[in-house]
Short mmCIF file of C-alpha atoms and ligand atoms in Angstrom, two decimals:
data_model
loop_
_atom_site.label_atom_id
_atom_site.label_comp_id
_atom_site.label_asym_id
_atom_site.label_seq_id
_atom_site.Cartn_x
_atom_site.Cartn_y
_atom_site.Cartn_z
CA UNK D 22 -6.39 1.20 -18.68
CA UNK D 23 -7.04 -1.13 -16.00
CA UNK D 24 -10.69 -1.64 -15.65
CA UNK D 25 -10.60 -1.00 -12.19
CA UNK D 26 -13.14 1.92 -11.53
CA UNK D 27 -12.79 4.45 -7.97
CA UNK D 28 -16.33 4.77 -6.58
CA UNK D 29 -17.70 6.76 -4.04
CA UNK D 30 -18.36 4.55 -0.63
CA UNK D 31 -21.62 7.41 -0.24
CA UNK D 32 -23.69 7.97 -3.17
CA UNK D 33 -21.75 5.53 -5.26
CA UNK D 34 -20.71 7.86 -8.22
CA UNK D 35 -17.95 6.09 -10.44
CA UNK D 36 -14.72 7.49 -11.47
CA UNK D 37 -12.33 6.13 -13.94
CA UNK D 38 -8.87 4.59 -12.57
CA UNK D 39 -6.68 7.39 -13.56
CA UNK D 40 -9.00 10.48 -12.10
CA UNK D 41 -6.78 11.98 -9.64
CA UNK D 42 -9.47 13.15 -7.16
CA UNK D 43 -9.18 10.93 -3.45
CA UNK D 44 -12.88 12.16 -2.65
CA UNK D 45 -15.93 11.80 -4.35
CA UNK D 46 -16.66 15.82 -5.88
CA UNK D 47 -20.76 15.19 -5.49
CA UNK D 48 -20.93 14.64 -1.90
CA UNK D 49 -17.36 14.75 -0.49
CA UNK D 50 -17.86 10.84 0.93
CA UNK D 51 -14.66 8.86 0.31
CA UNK D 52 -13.70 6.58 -2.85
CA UNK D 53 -13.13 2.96 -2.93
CA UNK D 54 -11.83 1.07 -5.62
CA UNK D 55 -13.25 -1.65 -7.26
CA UNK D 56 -11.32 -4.19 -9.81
CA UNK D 57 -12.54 -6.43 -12.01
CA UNK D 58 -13.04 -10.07 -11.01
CA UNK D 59 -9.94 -12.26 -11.76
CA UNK D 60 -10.17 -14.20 -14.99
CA UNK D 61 -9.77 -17.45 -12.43
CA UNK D 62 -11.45 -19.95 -9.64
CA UNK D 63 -9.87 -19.45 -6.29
CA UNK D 64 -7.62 -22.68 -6.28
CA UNK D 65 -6.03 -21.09 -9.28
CA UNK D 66 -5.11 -17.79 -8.56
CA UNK D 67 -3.68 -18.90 -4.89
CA UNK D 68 -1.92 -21.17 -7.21
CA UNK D 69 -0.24 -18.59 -8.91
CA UNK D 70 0.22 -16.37 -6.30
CA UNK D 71 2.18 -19.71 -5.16
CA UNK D 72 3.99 -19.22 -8.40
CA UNK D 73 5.03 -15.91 -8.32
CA UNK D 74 6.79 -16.65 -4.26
CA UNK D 75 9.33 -18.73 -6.02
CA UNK D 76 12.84 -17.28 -6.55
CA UNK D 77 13.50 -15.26 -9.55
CA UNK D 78 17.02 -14.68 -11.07
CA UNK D 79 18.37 -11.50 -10.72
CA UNK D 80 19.31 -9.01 -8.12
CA UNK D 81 16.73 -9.05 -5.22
CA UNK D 82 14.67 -6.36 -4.07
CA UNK D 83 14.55 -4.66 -7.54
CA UNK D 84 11.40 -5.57 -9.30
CA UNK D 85 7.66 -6.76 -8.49
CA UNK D 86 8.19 -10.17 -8.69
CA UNK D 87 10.56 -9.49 -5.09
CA UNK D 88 7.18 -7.77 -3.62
CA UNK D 89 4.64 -9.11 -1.00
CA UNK D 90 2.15 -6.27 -2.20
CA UNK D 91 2.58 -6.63 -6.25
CA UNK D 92 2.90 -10.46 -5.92
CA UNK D 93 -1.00 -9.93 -5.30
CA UNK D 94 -1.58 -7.54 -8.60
CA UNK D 95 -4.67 -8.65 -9.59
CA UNK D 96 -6.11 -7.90 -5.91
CA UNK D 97 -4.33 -4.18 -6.04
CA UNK D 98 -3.84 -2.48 -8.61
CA UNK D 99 -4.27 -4.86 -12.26
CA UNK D 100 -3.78 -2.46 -15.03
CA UNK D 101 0.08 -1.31 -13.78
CA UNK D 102 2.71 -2.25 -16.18
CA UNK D 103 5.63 -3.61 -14.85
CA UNK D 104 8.22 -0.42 -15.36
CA UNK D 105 5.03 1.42 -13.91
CA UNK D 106 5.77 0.08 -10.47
CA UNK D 107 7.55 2.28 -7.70
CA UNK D 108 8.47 -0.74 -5.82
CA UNK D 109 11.29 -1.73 -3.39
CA UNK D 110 11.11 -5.58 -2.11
CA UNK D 111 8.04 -4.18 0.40
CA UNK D 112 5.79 -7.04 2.31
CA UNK D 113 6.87 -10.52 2.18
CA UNK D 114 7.18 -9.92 6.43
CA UNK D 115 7.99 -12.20 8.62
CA UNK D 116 5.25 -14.43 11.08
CA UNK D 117 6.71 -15.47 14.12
CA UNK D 118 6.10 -17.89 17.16
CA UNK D 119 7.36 -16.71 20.47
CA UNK D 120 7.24 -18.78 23.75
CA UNK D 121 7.36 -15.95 25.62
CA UNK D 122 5.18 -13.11 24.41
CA UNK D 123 2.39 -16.04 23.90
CA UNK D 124 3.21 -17.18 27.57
CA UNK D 125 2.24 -13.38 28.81
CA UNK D 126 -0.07 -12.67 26.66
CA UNK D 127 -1.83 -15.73 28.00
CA UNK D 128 -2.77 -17.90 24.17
CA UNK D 129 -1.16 -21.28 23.55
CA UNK D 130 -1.02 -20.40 19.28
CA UNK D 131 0.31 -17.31 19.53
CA UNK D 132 2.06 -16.00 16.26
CA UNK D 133 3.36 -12.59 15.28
CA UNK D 134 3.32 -10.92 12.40
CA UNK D 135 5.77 -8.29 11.96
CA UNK D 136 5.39 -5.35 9.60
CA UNK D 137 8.38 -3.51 10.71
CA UNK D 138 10.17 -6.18 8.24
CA UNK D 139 9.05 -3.33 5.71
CA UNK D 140 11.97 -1.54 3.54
CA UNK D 141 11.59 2.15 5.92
CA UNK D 142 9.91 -0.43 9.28
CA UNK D 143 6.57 -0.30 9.00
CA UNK D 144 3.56 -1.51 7.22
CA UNK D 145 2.51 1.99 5.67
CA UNK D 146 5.22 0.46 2.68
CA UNK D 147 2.48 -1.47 1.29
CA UNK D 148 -0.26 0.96 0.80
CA UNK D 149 2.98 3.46 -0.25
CA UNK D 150 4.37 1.87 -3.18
CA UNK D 151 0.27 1.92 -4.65
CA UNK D 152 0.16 5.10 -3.78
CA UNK D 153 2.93 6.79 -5.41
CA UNK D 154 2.89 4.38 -8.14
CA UNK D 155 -0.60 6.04 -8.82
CA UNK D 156 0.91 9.41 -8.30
CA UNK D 157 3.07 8.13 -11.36
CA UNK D 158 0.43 7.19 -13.80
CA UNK D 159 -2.08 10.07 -12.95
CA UNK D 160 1.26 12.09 -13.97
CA UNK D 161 1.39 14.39 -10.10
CA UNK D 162 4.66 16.32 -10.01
CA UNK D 163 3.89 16.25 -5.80
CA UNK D 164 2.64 14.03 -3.34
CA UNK D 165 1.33 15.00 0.52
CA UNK D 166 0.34 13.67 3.84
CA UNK D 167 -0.50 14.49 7.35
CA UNK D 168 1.31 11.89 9.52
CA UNK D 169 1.96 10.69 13.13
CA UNK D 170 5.62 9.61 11.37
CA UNK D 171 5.26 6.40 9.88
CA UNK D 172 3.30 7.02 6.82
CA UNK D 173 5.32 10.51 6.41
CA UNK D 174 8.48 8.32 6.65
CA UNK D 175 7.13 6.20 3.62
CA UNK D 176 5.73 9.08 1.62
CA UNK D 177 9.60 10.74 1.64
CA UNK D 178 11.22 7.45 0.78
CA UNK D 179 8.57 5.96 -2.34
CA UNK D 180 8.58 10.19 -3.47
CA UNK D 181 12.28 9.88 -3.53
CA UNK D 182 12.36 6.58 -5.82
CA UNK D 183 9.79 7.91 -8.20
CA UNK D 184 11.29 11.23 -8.58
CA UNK D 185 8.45 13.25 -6.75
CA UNK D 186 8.81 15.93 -4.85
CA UNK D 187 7.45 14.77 -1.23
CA UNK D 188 5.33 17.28 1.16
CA UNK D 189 4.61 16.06 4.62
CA UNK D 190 2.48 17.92 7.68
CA UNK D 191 3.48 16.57 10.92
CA UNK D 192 2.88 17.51 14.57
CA UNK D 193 5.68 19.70 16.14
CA UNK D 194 6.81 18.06 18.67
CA UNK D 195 4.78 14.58 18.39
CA UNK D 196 6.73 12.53 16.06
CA UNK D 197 9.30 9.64 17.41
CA UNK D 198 12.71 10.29 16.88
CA UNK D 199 13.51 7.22 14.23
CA UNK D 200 10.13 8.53 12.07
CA UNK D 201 11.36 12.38 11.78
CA UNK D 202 15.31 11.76 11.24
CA UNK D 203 13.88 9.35 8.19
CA UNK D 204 11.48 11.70 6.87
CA UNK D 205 13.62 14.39 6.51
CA UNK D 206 16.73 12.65 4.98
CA UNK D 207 14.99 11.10 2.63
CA UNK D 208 14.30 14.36 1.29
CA UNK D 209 10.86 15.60 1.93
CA UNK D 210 9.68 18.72 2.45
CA UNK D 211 8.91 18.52 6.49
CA UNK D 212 6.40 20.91 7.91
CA UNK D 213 5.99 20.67 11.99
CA UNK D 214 2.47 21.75 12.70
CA UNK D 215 1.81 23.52 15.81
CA UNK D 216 -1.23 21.06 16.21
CA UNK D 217 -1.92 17.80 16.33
CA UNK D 218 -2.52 14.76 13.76
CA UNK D 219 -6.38 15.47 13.42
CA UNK D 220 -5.07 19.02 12.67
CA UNK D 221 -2.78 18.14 10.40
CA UNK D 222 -4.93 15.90 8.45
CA UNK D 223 -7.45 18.49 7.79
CA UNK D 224 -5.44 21.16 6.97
CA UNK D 225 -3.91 18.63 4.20
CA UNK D 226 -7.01 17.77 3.28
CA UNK D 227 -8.26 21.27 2.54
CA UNK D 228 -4.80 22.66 0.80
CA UNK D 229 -4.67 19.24 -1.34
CA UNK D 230 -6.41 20.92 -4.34
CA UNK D 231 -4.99 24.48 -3.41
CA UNK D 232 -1.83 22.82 -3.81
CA UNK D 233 -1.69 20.95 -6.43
CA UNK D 234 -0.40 17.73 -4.50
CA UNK D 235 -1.72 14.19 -4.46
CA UNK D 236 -2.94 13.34 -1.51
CA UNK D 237 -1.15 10.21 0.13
CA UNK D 238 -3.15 9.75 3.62
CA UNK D 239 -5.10 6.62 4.00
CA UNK D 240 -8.55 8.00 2.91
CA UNK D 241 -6.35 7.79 -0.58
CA UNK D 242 -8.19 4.63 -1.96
CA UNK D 243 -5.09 3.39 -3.48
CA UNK D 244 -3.18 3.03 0.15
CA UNK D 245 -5.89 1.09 1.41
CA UNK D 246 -5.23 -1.51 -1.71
CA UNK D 247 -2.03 -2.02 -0.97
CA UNK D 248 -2.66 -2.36 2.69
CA UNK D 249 -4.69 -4.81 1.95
CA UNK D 250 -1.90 -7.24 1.38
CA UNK D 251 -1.02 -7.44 4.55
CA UNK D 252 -4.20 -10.21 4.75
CA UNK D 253 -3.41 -11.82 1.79
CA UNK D 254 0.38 -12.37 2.59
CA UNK D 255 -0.68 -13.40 6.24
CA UNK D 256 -3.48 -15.74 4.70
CA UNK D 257 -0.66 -17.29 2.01
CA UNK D 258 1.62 -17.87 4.87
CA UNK D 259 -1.42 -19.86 7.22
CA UNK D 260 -2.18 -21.67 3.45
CA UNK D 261 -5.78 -19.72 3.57
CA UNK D 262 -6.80 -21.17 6.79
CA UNK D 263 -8.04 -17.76 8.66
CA UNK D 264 -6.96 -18.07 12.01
CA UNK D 265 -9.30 -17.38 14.95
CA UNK D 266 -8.28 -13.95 15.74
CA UNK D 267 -6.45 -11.15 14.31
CA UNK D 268 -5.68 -8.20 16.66
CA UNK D 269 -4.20 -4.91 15.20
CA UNK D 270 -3.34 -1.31 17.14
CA UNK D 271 -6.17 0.71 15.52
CA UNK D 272 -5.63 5.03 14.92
CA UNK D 273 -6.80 6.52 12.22
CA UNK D 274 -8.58 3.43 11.09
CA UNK D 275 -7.30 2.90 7.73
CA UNK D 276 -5.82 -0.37 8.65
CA UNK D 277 -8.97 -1.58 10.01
CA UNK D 278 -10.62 -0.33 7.29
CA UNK D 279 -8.51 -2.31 4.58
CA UNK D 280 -8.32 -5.71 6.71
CA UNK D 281 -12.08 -5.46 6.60
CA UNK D 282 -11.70 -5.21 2.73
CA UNK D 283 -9.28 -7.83 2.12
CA UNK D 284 -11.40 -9.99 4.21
CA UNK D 285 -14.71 -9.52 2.12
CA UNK D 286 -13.10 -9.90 -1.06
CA UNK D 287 -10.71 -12.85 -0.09
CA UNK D 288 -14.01 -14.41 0.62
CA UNK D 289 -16.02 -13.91 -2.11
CA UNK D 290 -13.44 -14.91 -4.30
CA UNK D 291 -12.97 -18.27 -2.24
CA UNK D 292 -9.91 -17.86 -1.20
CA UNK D 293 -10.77 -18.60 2.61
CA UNK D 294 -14.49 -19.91 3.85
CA UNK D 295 -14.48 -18.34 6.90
CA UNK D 296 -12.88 -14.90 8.71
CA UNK D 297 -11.09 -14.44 11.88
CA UNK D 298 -12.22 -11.83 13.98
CA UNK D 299 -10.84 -8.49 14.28
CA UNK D 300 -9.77 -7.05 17.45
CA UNK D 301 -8.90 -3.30 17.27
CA UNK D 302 -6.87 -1.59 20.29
CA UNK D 303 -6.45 1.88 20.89
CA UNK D 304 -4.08 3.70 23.50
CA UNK D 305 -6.65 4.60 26.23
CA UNK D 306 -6.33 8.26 25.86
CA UNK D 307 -6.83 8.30 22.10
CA UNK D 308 -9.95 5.99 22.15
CA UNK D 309 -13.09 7.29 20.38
CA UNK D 310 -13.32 3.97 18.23
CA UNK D 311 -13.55 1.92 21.66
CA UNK D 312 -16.10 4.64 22.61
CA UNK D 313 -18.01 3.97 20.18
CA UNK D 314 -17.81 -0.05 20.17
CA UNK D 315 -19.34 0.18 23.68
CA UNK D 316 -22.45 2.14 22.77
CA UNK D 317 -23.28 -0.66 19.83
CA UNK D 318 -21.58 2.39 16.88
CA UNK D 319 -24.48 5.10 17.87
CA UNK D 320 -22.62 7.81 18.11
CA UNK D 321 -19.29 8.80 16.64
CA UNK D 322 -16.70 9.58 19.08
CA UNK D 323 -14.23 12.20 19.04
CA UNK D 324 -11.68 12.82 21.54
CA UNK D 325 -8.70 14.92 22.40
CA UNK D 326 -5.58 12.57 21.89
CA UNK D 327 -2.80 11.72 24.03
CA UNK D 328 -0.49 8.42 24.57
CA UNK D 329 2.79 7.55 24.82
CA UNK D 330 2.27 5.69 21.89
CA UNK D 331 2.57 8.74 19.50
CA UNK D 332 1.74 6.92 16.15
CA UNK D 333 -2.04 6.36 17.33
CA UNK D 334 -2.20 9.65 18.78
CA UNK D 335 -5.34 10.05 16.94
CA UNK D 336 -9.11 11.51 18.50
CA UNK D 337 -11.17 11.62 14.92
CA UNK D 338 -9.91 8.79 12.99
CA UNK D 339 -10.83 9.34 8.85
CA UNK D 340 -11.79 5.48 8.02
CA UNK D 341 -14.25 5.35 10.67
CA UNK D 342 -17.19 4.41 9.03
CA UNK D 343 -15.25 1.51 7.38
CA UNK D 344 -13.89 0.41 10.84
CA UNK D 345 -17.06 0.15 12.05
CA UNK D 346 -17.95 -2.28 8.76
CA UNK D 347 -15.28 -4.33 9.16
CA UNK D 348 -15.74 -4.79 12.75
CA UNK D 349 -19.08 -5.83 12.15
CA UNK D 350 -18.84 -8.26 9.60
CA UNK D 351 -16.04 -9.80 11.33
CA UNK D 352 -18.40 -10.10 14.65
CA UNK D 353 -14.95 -7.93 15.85
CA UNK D 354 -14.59 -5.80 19.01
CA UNK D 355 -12.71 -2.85 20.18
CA UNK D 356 -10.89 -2.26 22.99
CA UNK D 357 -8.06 0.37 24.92
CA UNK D 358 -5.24 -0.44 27.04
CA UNK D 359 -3.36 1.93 29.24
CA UNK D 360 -0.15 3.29 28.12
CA UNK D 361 1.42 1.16 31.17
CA UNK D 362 0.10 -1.51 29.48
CA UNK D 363 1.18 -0.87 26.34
CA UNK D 364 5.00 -0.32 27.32
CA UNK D 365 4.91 -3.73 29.15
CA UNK D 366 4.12 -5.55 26.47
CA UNK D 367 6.32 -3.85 24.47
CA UNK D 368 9.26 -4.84 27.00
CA UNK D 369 8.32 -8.55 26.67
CA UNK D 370 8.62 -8.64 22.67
CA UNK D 371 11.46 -6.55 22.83
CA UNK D 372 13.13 -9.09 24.88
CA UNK D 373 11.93 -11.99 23.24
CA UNK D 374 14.14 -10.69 20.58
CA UNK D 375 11.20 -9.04 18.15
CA UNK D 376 11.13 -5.35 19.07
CA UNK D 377 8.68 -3.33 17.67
CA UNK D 378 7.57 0.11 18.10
CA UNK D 379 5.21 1.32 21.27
CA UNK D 380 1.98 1.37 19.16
CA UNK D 381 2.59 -1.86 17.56
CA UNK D 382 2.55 -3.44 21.16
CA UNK D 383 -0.78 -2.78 21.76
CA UNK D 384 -1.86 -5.89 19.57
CA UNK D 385 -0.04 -7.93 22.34
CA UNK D 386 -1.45 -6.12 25.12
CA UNK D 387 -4.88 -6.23 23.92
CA UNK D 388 -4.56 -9.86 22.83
CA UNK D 389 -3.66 -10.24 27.07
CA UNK D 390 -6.77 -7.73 27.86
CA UNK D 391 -9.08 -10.25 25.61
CA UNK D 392 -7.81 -13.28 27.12
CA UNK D 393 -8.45 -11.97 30.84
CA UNK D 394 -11.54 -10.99 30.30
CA UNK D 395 -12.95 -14.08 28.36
CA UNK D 396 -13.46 -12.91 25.11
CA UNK D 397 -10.04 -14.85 23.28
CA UNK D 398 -9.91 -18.43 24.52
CA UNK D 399 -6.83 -19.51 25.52
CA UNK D 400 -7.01 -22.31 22.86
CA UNK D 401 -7.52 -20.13 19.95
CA UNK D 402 -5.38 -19.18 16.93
CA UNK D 403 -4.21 -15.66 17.85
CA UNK D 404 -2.84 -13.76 14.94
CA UNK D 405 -1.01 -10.31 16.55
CA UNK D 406 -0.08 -7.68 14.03
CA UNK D 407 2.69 -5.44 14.96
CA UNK D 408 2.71 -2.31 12.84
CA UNK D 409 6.26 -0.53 13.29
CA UNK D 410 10.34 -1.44 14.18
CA UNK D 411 11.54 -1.17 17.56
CA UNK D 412 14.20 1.96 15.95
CA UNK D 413 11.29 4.15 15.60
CA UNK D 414 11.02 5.66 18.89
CA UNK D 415 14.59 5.18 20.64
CA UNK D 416 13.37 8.11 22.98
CA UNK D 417 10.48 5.73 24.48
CA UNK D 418 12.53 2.71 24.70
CA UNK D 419 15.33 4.21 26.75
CA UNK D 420 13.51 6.38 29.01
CA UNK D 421 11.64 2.91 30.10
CA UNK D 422 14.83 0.90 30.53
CA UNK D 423 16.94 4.12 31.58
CA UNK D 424 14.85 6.96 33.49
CA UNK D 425 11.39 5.67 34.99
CA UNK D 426 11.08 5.83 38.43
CA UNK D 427 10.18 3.05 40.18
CA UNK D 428 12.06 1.10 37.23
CA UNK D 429 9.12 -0.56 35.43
CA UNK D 430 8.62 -4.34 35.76
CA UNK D 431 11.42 -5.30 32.43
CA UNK D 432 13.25 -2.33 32.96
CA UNK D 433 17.30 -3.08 31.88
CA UNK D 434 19.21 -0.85 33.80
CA UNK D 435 22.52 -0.53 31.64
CA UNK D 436 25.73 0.12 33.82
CA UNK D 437 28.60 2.20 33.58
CA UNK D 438 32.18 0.95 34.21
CA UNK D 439 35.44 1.98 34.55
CA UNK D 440 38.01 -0.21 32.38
CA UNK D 441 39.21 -2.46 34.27
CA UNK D 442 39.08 -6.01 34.99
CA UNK D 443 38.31 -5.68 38.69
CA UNK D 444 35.00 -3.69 37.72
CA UNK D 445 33.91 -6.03 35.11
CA UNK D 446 34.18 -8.78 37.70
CA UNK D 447 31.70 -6.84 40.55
CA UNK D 448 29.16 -6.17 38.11
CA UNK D 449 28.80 -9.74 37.04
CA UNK D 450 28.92 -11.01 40.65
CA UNK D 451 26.18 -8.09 42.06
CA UNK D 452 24.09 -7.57 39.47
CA UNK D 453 20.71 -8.91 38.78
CA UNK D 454 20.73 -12.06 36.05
CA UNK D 455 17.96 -10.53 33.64
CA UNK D 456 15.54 -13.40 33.09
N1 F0G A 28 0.73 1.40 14.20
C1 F0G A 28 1.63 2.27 13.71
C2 F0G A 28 3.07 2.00 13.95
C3 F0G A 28 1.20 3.40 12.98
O1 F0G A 28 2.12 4.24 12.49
C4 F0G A 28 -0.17 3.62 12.79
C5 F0G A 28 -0.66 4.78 12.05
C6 F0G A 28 -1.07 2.67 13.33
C7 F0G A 28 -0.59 1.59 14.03
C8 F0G A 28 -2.52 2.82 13.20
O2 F0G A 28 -2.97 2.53 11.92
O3 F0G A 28 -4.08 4.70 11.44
O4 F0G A 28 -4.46 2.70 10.00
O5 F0G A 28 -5.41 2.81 12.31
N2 F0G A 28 0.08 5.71 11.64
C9 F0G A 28 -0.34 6.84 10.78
C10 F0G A 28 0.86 7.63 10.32
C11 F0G A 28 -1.44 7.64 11.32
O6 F0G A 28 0.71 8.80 9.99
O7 F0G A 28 1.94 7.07 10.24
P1 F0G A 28 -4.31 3.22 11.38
#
């Protein structure tokens, strides 16, 4: 037994470690998980978290010591043994400097960090391999989730390693072409809701018990632990000097919800003195968060979603009471950017080389929003999360470059030849150099 204890974030009932329940059973409100405090001062467990980066002998990418979420145990999940772990090299991403997605997005100390790195390209890895490594030790024979793709996409590849089966409620229709073709060859069970995500989430959330699955969504507290990581690997890569800002694409709010956790604990264990501010952006038609930012969190917003960005296609998000935590004890703010937005920013860190995914661009295209309108100086430390690989949605990508009429301002209009020589040489004297 770890000592770690699931309590309700409502009425604050307590439930051991190993209860398999995701909601509190007195009053429905949603669990959180506290740990005990490490046996250590701050200096020495960043220390050892030092420790554990260096190499280890043996094949790579087979055991916790290769992981960017378990290299953080005692922050996650401290009681798991070792052969416990359903782990596969996840975290440990990448954080990138690029001249040109800082130069549009208007910062000087611009860096990116980029959680399509992750072993099925996105961040829901993290809060995955807790997950299903919980599923393990709570002994579930099944594991479910309603997804926009990503975290179904996870789900079907960490139920796969552990030997689970894998149950996954998606909207028909609504899911990017990269996230469905992984889900379902990974092996899970794939069911295409007529509906959409808020839909889908609720009918998993009422069939959970009905079912007899484990539910995997992010109101699972164990997904939000490992999510969590994502801070403390950023944090270990800055040497736990927050930066100023930290902007993230915001949906269903369980990202929001764990960066405001990982903040609050990394500072009460003195690990950092101070936090960076979150920024949260939402796709302007599937904004209720931002909604509710601008009337100062009185009401709770719902909306009905649409975007381009079909990962945050989200109008009731589940964490929101957290979100609205973490964005206040961060002295954060929420904002939306336009879907034109969004696919222009995506264009510039696709050409710089990055790529990511159309939701995860709308880190970059808020960070630009914020800086035009005053609220990130130029100056600042910008840290710009970007949640998902450019192979997610191929369908996105080349209907910008391909189909969109008037071509959109980075559009890269491919061309078709004939094979020969003399049609090689036209195209590179008459067509545009792409800057
Ligand atoms: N970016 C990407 C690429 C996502 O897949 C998601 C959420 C988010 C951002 C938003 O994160 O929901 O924690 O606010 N995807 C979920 C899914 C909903 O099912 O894959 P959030």
């Amino acid at each position: 037994m770890s000592g770690s204890a699931q309590v309700c974030d409502v009425c604050g009932t307590r439930y051991p470690a190993l209860d398999a329940r995701v909601q509190c059973a007195a009053c429905d409100g949603l669990l959180h998980i506290e740990h005990p405090q490490p046996p250590t001062c701050a200096a020495a467990l960043r220390d050892f978290f030092d420790v554990r980066l260096m190499p280890v002998r043996g094949p790579k990418g087979m055991g916790p010591g290769d992981s960017g979420v378990w290299r953080f145990r005692e922050l996650v999940m401290p009681g798991a043994a070792d052969a416990e772990l359903v782990t596969q090299g996840e975290g440990n991403t990448p954080l990138l400097a690029r001249e040109r997605v800082a130069r549009w997005a208007g910062v000087e100390d611009l860096l990116i960090k980029h959680e399509g790195h992750n072993p099925t390209g996105s961040f829901k890895d993290r809060g995955m391999t807790v997950a299903i490594t919980q599923a393990k030790r709570i002994k579930a024979t099944a594991v479910a989730c309603a997804s926009t793709g990503n975290t179904s996409s996870a789900l079907a590849s960490y139920a796969a390693l552990a030997g689970l089966r894998g149950l996954v409620l998606v909207p028909a229709g609504k899911v990017a072409l990269g996230k469905l073709s992984q889900t379902i060859a990974y092996g899970a069970q794939t069911l295409l809701v007529r509906g959409d995500f808020d839909d889908c989430l609720r009918l998993a959330r009422e069939s959970s018990e009905q079912l007899g699955v484990y539910l995997a969504n992010s109101i699972n507290p164990w997904r939000l632990e490992g999510q969590k990581t994502i801070i403390f690997d950023l944090l270990q890569q800055l040497r736990w000097q927050s930066p100023d800002w930290l902007v993230l694409p915001a949906g269903n709010l369980g990202n929001t919800a764990a960066f405001g956790a990982a903040l609050r604990e990394a500072l009460r264990l003195g690990l950092i003195d101070r936090t960076p501010r979150l920024a949260c952006v939402q796709a302007a038609g599937s904004a209720p968060f931002a909604a509710s930012f601008r009337d100062g969190f009185h009401t709770r917003h719902t909306v009905r979603a649409e975007t381009i960005a079909t990962a945050i296609r989200i109008g009731d998000p589940a964490s929101y009471d957290r979100a609205v935590r973490a964005i206040r004890e961060t002295d954060g703010v929420v904002i939306s950017v336009t879907d034109d937005e969004l696919l222009e920013a995506k264009a510039v860190i696709d050409a710089s080389g990055v790529g990511c995914e159309p939701a995860s661009a709308a880190s970059v295209a808020g960070t630009r929003a914020l800086v035009r309108s005053g609220i990130i100086d130029r100056n600042t430390r910008v840290v710009a999360l970007l949640t998902g690989h450019m192979l997610k949605d191929p369908e996105v990508m080349l209907s910008y470059h391909r189909e969109m009429e008037p071509p959109p301002p980075f559009a890269n209009r491919s061309i078709e030849i004939d094979a020969t020589l003399a049609d090689l040489e036209r195209v590179l004297r008459t067509a545009p150099v792409i800057a």
